[in-house]
mmCIF file of C-alpha atoms in Angstrom:
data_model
loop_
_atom_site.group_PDB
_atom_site.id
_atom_site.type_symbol
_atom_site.label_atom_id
_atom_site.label_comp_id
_atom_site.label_asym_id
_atom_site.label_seq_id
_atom_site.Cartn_x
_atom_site.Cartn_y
_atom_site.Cartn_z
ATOM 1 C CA UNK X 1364 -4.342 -32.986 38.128
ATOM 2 C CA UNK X 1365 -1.284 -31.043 39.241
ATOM 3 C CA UNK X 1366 0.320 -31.874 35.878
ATOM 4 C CA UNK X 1367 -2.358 -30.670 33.966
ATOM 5 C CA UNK X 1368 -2.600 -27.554 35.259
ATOM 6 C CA UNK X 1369 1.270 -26.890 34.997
ATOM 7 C CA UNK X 1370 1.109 -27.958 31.474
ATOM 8 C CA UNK X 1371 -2.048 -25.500 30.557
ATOM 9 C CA UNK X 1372 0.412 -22.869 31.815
ATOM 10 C CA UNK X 1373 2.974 -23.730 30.007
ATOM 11 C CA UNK X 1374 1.295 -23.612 27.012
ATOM 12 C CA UNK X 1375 0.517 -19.576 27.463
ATOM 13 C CA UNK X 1376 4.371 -19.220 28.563
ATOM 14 C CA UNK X 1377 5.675 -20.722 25.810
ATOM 15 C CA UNK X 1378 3.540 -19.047 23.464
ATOM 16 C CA UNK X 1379 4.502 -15.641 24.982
ATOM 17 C CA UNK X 1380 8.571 -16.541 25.138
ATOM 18 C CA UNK X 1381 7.876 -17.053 21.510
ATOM 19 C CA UNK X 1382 6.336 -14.030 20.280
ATOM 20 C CA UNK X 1383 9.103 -12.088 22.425
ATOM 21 C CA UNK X 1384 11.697 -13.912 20.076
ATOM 22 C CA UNK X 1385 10.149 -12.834 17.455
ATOM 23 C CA UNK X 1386 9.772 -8.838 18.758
ATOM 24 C CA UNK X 1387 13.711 -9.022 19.796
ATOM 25 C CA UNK X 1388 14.931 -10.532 16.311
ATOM 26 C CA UNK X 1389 12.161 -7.455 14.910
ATOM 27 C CA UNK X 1390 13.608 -4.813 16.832
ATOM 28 C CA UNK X 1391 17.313 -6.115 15.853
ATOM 29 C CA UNK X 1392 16.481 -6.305 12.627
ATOM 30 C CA UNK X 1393 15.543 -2.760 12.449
ATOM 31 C CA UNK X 1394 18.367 -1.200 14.310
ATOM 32 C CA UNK X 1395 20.814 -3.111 12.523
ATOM 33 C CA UNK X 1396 18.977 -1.717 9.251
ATOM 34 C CA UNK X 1397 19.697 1.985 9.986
ATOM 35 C CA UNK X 1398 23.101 0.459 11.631
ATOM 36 C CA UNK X 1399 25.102 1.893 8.909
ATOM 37 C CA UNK X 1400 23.650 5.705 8.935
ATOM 38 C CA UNK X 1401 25.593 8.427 10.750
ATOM 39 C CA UNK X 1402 25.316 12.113 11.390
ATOM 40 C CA UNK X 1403 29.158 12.857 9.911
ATOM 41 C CA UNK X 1404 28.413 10.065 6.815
ATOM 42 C CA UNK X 1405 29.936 12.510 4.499
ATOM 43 C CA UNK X 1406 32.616 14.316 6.632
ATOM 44 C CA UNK X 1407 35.594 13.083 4.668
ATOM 45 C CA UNK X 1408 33.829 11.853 1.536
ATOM 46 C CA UNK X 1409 31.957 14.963 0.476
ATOM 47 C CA UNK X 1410 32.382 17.320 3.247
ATOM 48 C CA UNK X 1411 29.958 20.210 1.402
ATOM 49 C CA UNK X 1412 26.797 17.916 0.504
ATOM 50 C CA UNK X 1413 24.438 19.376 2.977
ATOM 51 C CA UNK X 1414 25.268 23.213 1.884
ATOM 52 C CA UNK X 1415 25.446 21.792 -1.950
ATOM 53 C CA UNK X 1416 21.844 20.966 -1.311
ATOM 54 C CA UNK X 1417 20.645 23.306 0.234
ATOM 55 C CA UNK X 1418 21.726 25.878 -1.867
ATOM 56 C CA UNK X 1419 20.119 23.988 -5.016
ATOM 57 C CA UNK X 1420 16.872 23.239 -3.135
ATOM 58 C CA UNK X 1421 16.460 27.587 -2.424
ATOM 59 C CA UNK X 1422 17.052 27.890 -5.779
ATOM 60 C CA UNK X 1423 14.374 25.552 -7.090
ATOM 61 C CA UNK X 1424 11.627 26.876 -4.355
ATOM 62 C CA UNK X 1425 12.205 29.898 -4.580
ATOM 63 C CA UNK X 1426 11.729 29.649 -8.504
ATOM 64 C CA UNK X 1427 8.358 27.440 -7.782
ATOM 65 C CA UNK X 1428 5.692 30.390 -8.774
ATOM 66 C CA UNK X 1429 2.668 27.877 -7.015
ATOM 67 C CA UNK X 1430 4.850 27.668 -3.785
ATOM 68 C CA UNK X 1431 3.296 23.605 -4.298
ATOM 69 C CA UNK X 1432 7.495 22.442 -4.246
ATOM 70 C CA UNK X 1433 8.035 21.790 -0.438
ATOM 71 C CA UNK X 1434 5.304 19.376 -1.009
ATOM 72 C CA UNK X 1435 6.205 17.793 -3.678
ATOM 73 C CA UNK X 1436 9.417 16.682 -2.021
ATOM 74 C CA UNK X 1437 8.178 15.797 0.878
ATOM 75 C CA UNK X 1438 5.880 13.643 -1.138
ATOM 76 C CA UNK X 1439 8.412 11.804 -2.922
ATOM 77 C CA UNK X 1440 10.136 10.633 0.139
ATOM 78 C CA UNK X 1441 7.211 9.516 1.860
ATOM 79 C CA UNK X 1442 6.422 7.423 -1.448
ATOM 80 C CA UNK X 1443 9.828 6.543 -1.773
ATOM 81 C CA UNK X 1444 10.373 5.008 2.098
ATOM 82 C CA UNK X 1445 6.929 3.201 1.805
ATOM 83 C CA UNK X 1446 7.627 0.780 -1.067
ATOM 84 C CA UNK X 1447 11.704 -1.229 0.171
ATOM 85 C CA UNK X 1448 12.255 1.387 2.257
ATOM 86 C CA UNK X 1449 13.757 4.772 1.816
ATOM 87 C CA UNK X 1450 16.302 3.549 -1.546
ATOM 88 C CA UNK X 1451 15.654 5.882 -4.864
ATOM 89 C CA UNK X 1452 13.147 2.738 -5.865
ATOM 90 C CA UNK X 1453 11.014 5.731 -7.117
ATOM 91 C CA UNK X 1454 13.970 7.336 -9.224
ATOM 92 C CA UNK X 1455 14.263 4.431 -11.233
ATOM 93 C CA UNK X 1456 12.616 4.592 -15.030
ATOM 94 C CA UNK X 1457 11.192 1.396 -16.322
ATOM 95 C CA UNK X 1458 8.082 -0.277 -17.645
ATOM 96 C CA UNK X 1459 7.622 -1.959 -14.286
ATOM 97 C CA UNK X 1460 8.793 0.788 -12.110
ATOM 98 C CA UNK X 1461 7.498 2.211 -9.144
ATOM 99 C CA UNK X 1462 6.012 5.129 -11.755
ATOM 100 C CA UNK X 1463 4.086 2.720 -13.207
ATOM 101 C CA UNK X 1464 1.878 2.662 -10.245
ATOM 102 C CA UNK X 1465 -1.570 4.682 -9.946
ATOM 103 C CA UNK X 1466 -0.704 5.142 -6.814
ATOM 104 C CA UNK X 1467 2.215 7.760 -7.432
ATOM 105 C CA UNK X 1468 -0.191 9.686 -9.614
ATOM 106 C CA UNK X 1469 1.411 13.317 -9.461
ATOM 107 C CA UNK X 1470 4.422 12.954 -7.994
ATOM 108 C CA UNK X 1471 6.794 15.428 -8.916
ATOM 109 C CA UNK X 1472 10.659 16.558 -8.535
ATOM 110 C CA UNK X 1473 12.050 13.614 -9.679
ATOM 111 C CA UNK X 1474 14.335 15.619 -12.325
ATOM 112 C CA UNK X 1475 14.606 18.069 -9.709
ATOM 113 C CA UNK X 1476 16.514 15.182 -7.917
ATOM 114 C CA UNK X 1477 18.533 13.656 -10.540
ATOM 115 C CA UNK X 1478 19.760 17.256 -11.603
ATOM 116 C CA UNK X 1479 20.657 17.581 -7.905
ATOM 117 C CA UNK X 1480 22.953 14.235 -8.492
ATOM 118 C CA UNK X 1481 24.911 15.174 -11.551
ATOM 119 C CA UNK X 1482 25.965 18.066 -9.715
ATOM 120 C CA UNK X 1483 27.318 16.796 -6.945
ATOM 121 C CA UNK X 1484 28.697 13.766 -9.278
ATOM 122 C CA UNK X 1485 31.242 16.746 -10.887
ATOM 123 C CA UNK X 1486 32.422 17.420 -6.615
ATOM 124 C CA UNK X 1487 32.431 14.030 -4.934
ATOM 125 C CA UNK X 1488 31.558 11.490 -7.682
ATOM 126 C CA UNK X 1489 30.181 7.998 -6.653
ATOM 127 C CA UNK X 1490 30.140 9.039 -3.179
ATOM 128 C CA UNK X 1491 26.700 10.592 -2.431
ATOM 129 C CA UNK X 1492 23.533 8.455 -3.298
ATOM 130 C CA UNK X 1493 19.984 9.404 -4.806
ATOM 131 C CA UNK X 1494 18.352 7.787 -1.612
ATOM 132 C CA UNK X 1495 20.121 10.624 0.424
ATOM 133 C CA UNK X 1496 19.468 13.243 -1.877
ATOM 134 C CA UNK X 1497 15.842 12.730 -1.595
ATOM 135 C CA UNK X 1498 15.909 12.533 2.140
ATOM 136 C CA UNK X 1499 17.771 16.038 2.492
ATOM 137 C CA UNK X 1500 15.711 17.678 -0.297
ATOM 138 C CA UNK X 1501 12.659 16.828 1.515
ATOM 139 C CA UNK X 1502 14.642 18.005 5.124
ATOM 140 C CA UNK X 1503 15.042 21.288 3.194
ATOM 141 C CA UNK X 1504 11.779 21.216 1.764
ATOM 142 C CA UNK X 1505 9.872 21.210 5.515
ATOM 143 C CA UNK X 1506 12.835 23.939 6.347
ATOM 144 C CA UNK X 1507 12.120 26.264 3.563
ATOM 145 C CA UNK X 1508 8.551 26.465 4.693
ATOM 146 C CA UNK X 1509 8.631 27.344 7.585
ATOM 147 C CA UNK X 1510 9.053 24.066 9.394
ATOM 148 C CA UNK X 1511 11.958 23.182 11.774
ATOM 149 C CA UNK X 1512 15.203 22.046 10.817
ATOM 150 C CA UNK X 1513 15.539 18.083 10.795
ATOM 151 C CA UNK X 1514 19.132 16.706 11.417
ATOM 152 C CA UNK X 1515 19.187 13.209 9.823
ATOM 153 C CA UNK X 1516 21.539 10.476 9.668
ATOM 154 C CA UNK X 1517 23.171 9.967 6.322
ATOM 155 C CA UNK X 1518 24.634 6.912 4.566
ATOM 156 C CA UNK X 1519 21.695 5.441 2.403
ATOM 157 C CA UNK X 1520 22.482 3.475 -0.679
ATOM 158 C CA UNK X 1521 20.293 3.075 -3.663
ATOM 159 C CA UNK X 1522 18.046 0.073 -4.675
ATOM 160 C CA UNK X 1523 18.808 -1.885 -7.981
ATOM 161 C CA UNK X 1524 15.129 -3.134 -7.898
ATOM 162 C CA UNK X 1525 11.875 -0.986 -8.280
ATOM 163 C CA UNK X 1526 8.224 -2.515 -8.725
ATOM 164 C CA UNK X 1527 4.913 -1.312 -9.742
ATOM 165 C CA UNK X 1528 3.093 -4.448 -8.353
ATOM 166 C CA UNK X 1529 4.419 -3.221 -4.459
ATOM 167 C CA UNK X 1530 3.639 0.362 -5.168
ATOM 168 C CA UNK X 1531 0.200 -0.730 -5.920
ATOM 169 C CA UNK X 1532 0.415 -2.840 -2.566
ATOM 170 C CA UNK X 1533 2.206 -0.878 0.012
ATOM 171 C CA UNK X 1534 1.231 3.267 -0.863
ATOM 172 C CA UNK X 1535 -1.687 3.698 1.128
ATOM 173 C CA UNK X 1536 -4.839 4.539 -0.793
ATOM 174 C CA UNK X 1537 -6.830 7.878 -0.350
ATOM 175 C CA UNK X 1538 -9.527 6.229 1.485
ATOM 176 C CA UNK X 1539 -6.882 4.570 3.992
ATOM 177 C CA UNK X 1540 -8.661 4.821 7.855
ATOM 178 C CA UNK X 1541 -6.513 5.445 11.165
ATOM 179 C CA UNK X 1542 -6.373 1.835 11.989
ATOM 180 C CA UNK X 1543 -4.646 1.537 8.636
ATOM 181 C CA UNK X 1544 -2.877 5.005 9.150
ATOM 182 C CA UNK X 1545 -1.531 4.185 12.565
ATOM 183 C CA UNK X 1546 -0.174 0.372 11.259
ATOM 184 C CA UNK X 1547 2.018 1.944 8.925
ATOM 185 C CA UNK X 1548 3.954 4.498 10.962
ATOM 186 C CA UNK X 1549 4.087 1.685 14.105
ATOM 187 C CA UNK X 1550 5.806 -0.417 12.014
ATOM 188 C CA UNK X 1551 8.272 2.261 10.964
ATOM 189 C CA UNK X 1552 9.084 2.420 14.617
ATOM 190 C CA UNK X 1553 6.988 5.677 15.371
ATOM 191 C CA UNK X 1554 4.984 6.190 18.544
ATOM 192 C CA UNK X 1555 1.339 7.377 18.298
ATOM 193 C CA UNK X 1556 2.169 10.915 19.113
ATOM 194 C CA UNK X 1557 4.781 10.734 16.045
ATOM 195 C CA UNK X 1558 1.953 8.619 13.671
ATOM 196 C CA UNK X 1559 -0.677 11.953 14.214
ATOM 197 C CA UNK X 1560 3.058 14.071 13.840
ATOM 198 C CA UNK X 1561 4.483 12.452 10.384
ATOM 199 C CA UNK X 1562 0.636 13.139 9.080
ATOM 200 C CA UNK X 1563 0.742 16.741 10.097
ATOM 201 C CA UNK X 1564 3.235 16.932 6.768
ATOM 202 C CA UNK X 1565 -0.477 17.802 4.990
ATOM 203 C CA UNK X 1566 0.154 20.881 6.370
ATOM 204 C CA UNK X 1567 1.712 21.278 2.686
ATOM 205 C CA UNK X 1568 0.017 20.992 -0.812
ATOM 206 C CA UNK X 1569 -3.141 20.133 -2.420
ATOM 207 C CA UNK X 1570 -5.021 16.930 -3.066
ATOM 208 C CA UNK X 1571 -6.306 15.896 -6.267
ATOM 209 C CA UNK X 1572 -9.857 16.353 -6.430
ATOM 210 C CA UNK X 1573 -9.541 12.382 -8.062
ATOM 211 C CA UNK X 1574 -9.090 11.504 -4.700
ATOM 212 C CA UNK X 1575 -11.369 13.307 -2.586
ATOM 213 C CA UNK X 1576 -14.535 12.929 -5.301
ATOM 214 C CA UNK X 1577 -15.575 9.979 -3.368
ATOM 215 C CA UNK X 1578 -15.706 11.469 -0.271
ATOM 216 C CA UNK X 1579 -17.779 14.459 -1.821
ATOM 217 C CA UNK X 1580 -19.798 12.880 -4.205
ATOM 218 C CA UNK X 1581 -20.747 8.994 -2.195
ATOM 219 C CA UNK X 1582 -20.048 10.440 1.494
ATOM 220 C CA UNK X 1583 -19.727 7.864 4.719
ATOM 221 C CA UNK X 1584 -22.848 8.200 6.993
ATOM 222 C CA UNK X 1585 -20.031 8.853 9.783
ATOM 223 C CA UNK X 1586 -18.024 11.304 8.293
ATOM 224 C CA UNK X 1587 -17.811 14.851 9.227
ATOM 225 C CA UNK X 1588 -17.484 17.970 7.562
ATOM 226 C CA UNK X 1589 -18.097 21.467 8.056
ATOM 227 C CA UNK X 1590 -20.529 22.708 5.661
ATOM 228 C CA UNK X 1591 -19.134 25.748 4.303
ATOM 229 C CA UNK X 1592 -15.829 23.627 4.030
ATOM 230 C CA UNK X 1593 -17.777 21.019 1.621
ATOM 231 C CA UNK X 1594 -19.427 23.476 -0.311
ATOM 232 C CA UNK X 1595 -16.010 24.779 -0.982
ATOM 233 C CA UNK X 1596 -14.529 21.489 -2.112
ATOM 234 C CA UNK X 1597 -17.387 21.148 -4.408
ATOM 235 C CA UNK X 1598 -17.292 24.268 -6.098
ATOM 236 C CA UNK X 1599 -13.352 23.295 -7.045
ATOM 237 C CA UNK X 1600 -14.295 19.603 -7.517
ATOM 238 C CA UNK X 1601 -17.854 20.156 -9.233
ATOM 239 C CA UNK X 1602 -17.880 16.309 -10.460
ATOM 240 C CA UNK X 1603 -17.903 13.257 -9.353
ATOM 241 C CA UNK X 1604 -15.350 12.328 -12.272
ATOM 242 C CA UNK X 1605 -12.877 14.829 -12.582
ATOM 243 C CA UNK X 1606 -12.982 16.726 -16.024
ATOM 244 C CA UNK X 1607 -8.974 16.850 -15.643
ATOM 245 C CA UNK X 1608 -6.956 15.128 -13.551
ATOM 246 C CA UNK X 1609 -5.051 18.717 -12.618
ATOM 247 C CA UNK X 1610 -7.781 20.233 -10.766
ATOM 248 C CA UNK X 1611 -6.730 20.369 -6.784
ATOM 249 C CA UNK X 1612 -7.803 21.513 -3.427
ATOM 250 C CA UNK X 1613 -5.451 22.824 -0.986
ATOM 251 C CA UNK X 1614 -4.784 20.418 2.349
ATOM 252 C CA UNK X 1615 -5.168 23.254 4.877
ATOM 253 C CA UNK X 1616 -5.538 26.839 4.972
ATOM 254 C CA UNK X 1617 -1.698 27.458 4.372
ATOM 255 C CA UNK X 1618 -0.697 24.878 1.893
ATOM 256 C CA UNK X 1619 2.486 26.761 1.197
ATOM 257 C CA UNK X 1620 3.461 27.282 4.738
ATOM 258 C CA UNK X 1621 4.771 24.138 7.309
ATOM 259 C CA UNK X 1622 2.960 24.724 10.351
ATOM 260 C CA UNK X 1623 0.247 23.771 12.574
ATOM 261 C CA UNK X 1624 -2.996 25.078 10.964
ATOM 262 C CA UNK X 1625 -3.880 21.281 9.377
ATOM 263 C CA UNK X 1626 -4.373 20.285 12.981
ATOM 264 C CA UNK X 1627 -7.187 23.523 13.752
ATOM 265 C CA UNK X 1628 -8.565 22.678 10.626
ATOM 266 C CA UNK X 1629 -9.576 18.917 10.836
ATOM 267 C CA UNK X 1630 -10.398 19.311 14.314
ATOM 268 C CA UNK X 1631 -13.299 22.073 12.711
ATOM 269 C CA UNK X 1632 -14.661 19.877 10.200
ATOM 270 C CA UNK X 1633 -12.373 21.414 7.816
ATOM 271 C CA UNK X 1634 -10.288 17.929 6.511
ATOM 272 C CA UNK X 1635 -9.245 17.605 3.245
ATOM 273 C CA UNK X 1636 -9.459 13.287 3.251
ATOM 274 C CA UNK X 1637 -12.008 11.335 4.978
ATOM 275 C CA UNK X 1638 -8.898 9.718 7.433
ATOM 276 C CA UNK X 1639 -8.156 13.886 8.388
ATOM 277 C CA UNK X 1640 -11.369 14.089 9.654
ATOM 278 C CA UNK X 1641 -11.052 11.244 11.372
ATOM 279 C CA UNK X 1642 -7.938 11.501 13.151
ATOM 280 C CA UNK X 1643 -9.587 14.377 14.890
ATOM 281 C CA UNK X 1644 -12.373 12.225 16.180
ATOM 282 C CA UNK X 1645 -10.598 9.044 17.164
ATOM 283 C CA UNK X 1646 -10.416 8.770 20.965
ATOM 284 C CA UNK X 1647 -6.648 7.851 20.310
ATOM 285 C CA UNK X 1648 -5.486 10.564 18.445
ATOM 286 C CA UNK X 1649 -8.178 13.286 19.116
ATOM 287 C CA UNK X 1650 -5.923 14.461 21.925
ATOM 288 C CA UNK X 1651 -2.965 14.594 20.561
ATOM 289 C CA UNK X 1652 -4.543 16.401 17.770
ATOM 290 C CA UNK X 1653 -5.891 18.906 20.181
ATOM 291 C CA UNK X 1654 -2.408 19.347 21.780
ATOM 292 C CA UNK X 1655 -0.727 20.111 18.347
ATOM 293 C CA UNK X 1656 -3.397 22.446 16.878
ATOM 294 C CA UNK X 1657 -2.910 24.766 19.932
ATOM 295 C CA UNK X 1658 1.185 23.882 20.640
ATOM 296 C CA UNK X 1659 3.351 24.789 17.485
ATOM 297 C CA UNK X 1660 6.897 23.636 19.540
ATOM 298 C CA UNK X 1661 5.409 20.823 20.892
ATOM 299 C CA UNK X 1662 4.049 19.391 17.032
ATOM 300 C CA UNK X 1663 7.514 20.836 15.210
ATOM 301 C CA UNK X 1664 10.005 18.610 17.675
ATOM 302 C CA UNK X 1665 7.895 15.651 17.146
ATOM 303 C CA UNK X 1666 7.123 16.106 13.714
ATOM 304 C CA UNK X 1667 10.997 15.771 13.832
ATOM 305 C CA UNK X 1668 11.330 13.257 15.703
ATOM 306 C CA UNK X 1669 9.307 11.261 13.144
ATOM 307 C CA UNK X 1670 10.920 12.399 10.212
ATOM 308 C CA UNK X 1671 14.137 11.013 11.142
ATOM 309 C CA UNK X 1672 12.205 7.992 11.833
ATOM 310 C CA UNK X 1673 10.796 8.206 8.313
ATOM 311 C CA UNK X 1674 13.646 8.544 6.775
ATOM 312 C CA UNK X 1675 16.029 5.675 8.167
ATOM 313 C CA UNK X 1676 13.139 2.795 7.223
ATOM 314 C CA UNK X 1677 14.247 -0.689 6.122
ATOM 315 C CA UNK X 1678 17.233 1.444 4.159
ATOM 316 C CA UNK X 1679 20.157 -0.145 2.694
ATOM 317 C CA UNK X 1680 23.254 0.889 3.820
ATOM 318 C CA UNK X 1681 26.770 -1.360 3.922
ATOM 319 C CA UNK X 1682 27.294 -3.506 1.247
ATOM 320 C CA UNK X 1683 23.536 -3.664 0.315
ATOM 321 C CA UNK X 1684 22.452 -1.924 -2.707
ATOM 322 C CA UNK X 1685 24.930 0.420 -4.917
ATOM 323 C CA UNK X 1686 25.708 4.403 -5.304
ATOM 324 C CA UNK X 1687 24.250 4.969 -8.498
ATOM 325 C CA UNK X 1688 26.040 7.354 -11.203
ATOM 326 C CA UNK X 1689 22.591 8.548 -12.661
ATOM 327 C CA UNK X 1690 19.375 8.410 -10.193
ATOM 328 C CA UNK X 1691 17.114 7.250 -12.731
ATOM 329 C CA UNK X 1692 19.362 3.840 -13.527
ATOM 330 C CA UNK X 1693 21.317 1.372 -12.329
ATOM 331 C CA UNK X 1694 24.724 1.359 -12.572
#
C-alpha cells in the first residue's frame, strides 16, 4: 500500500522535473539567442551608425506630409520579428516571400530601409545588417513622435530564408483576441504589463477599414463601442466591402503622436479593433490599462522595456545568417 502511494507521487514529480527541463533548456535557448547582441556592437566597426540613422530617418519623417511614417516603421518591425524572428525576412523580394502574404497588406518603408543600407554600405560596408536597420528605424520612429528614446542592443544578422506560408501562420489576424494577444508577447519573453505596453504602439497610424468592416458591419454580441465612435467608423468605412483598399481610420485620437491617448480611448468605447476594446475589459489587463491611460512615465518606460524585448526575438546573431550587401537579396 505504502508503495503505491509513493509511486502515485512519483508520477506528479517526475512529470513536473520534466516540464522544468524543458522551461530551463527554453529559457537558455532564448538568452543564448540574443547572446550575441550588445549595446557597443558597432563601436569599432561603424562607430557613426546610430547618428547615420537617425539623421536619415528625420529626413524621411519630416518629409512624410500624412505624418502616417513613425507607423509604418514601427509596423515593419513588428511584422518582421513575428515571422523567424527579428532577421530582414520581410526585406527579401521573391515569389514566396514574406510580401506575398495577405497578412502584410500595407506595409510600407521597405525602400525607405534598403536606401538606408546602401548608404551606410559607401561608410562601413558589410558591417551593418538590414535586421538592425529596421530595429533602429523603428527606435527612431517611436522617438520622432514623441515617444521615449529606446536604447537597444545591436548585432542582428540577416535571414537567407523568407516565407509566405509562415507569414500567413504566425502575423496575427485582425480579429486576434487577448488570449491570443497575450500568447504572443509571453513567448517573446514579455510580462503582462509589457504585452498591454508593446500594444500601446497603436498609439500610431490608421487601420484599414478591410480590417475593421467585420467588426462594423457583423458585430460580436459582446463587443463594446461607444456610439458616436461607431458612427464615426462607419461614415469613413460606409461598406461592408471596402470600395478601395486605401480607405483608413485613425487608431486613436493622435495617430501621429506616440503617447498615451490609445489607452483613454479603448477604455471609453473608443477602440479601433475588436481585441482594443477588449483589452480594456479583460480583468487581466483592464488595470493595467487604467494605470497607463492616466500615467504617461509609467506606460513610456515599459513600453521600452518591451521594445527591447521585441526587438532581440529568436534573432540571429554569430555565425547564423549573413550581412547582406542589398536588403532586398541574399548575398
Amino acid at each position: 500500500m505504502v508503495k503505491k502511494k509513493m509511486m502515485i507521487l512519483l508520477v506528479p514529480i517526475q512529470a513536473m522535473l520534466q516540464l522544468l527541463v524543458v522551461l530551463v533548456l527554453v529559457c537558455r535557448s532564448v538568452e543564448a539567442s540574443a547572446a550575441g547582441l550588445a549595446y557597443n556592437y558597432y563601436e569599432t566597426s561603424c562607430p557613426n551608425v546610430e547618428d547615420i540613422i537617425r539623421r536619415e530617418m528625420c529626413s524621411i519623417l519630416a518629409s512624410d506630409v500624412l505624418g502616417m511614417g513613425s507607423a509604418a516603421f514601427l509596423r515593419l518591425l513588428f511584422h518582421d520579428c513575428q515571422v523567424q524572428g527579428c532577421d530582414a525576412s520581410i526585406l527579401l523580394d521573391g515569389t514566396d516571400s514574406e510580401m506575398s502574404s495577405t497578412r502584410n497588406f500595407g506595409i510600407r518603408k521597405r525602400e525607405e530601409i534598403g536606401q538606408m543600407k546602401s548608404n551606410l554600405e559607401k561608410v562601413c560596408p558589410g558591417q551593418v545588417s538590414c535586421a538592425d536597420i529596421i530595429a533602429l528605424a523603428a527606435r527612431e520612429a517611436v522617438s520622432f513622435a514623441g515617444g521615449p528614446h529606446v536604447q537597444i542592443p545591436l548585432g542582428r544578422r540577416d535571414s537567407t530564408t523568407s516565407s509566405h506560408l509562415l507569414a500567413d501562420s504566425l502575423l496575427p489576424s485582425p480579429r486576434i483576441n487577448v488570449d491570443q494577444l497575450l500568447h504572443i508577447f509571453s513567448s517573446q519573453g514579455m510580462k503582462l504589463e509589457e504585452s498591454v505596453a508593446i500594444l500601446g504602439a497603436h498609439t500610431l497610424g490608421a487601420g484599414h477599414c478591410l480590417n475593421i468592416a467585420d467588426r462594423l458591419y457583423n458585430p460580436d454580441p459582446l463587443d463594446e463601442m461607444d456610439f458616436t465612435f461607431e458612427l464615426s467608423l462607419r461614415l469613413l468605412c460606409p461598406t461592408r466591402i471596402p470600395i478601395t483598399n486605401l480607405t483608413t481610420a485613425p487608431n486613436d485620437s493622435t495617430p501621429t503622436l506616440f503617447d498615451n491617448h490609445y489607452y483613454r480611448d479603448i477604455s471609453s468605447g473608443r477602440g479601433l479593433f475588436g481585441v482594443d476594446s477588449s483589452l480594456s475589459r479583460d480583468p487581466r489587463t483592464a488595470p493595467i490599462v487604467a494605470q497607463f491611460s492616466v500615467d504617461l512615465p509609467y506606460f513610456f518606460q515599459t513600453f521600452s522595456s518591451a521594445f527591447v524585448k521585441l526587438s532581440s526575438a529568436n534573432v540571429l546573431t554569430g555565425n547564423l545568417g549573413e550581412i547582406r550587401r542589398s536588403c532586398n537579396q541574399v548575398n
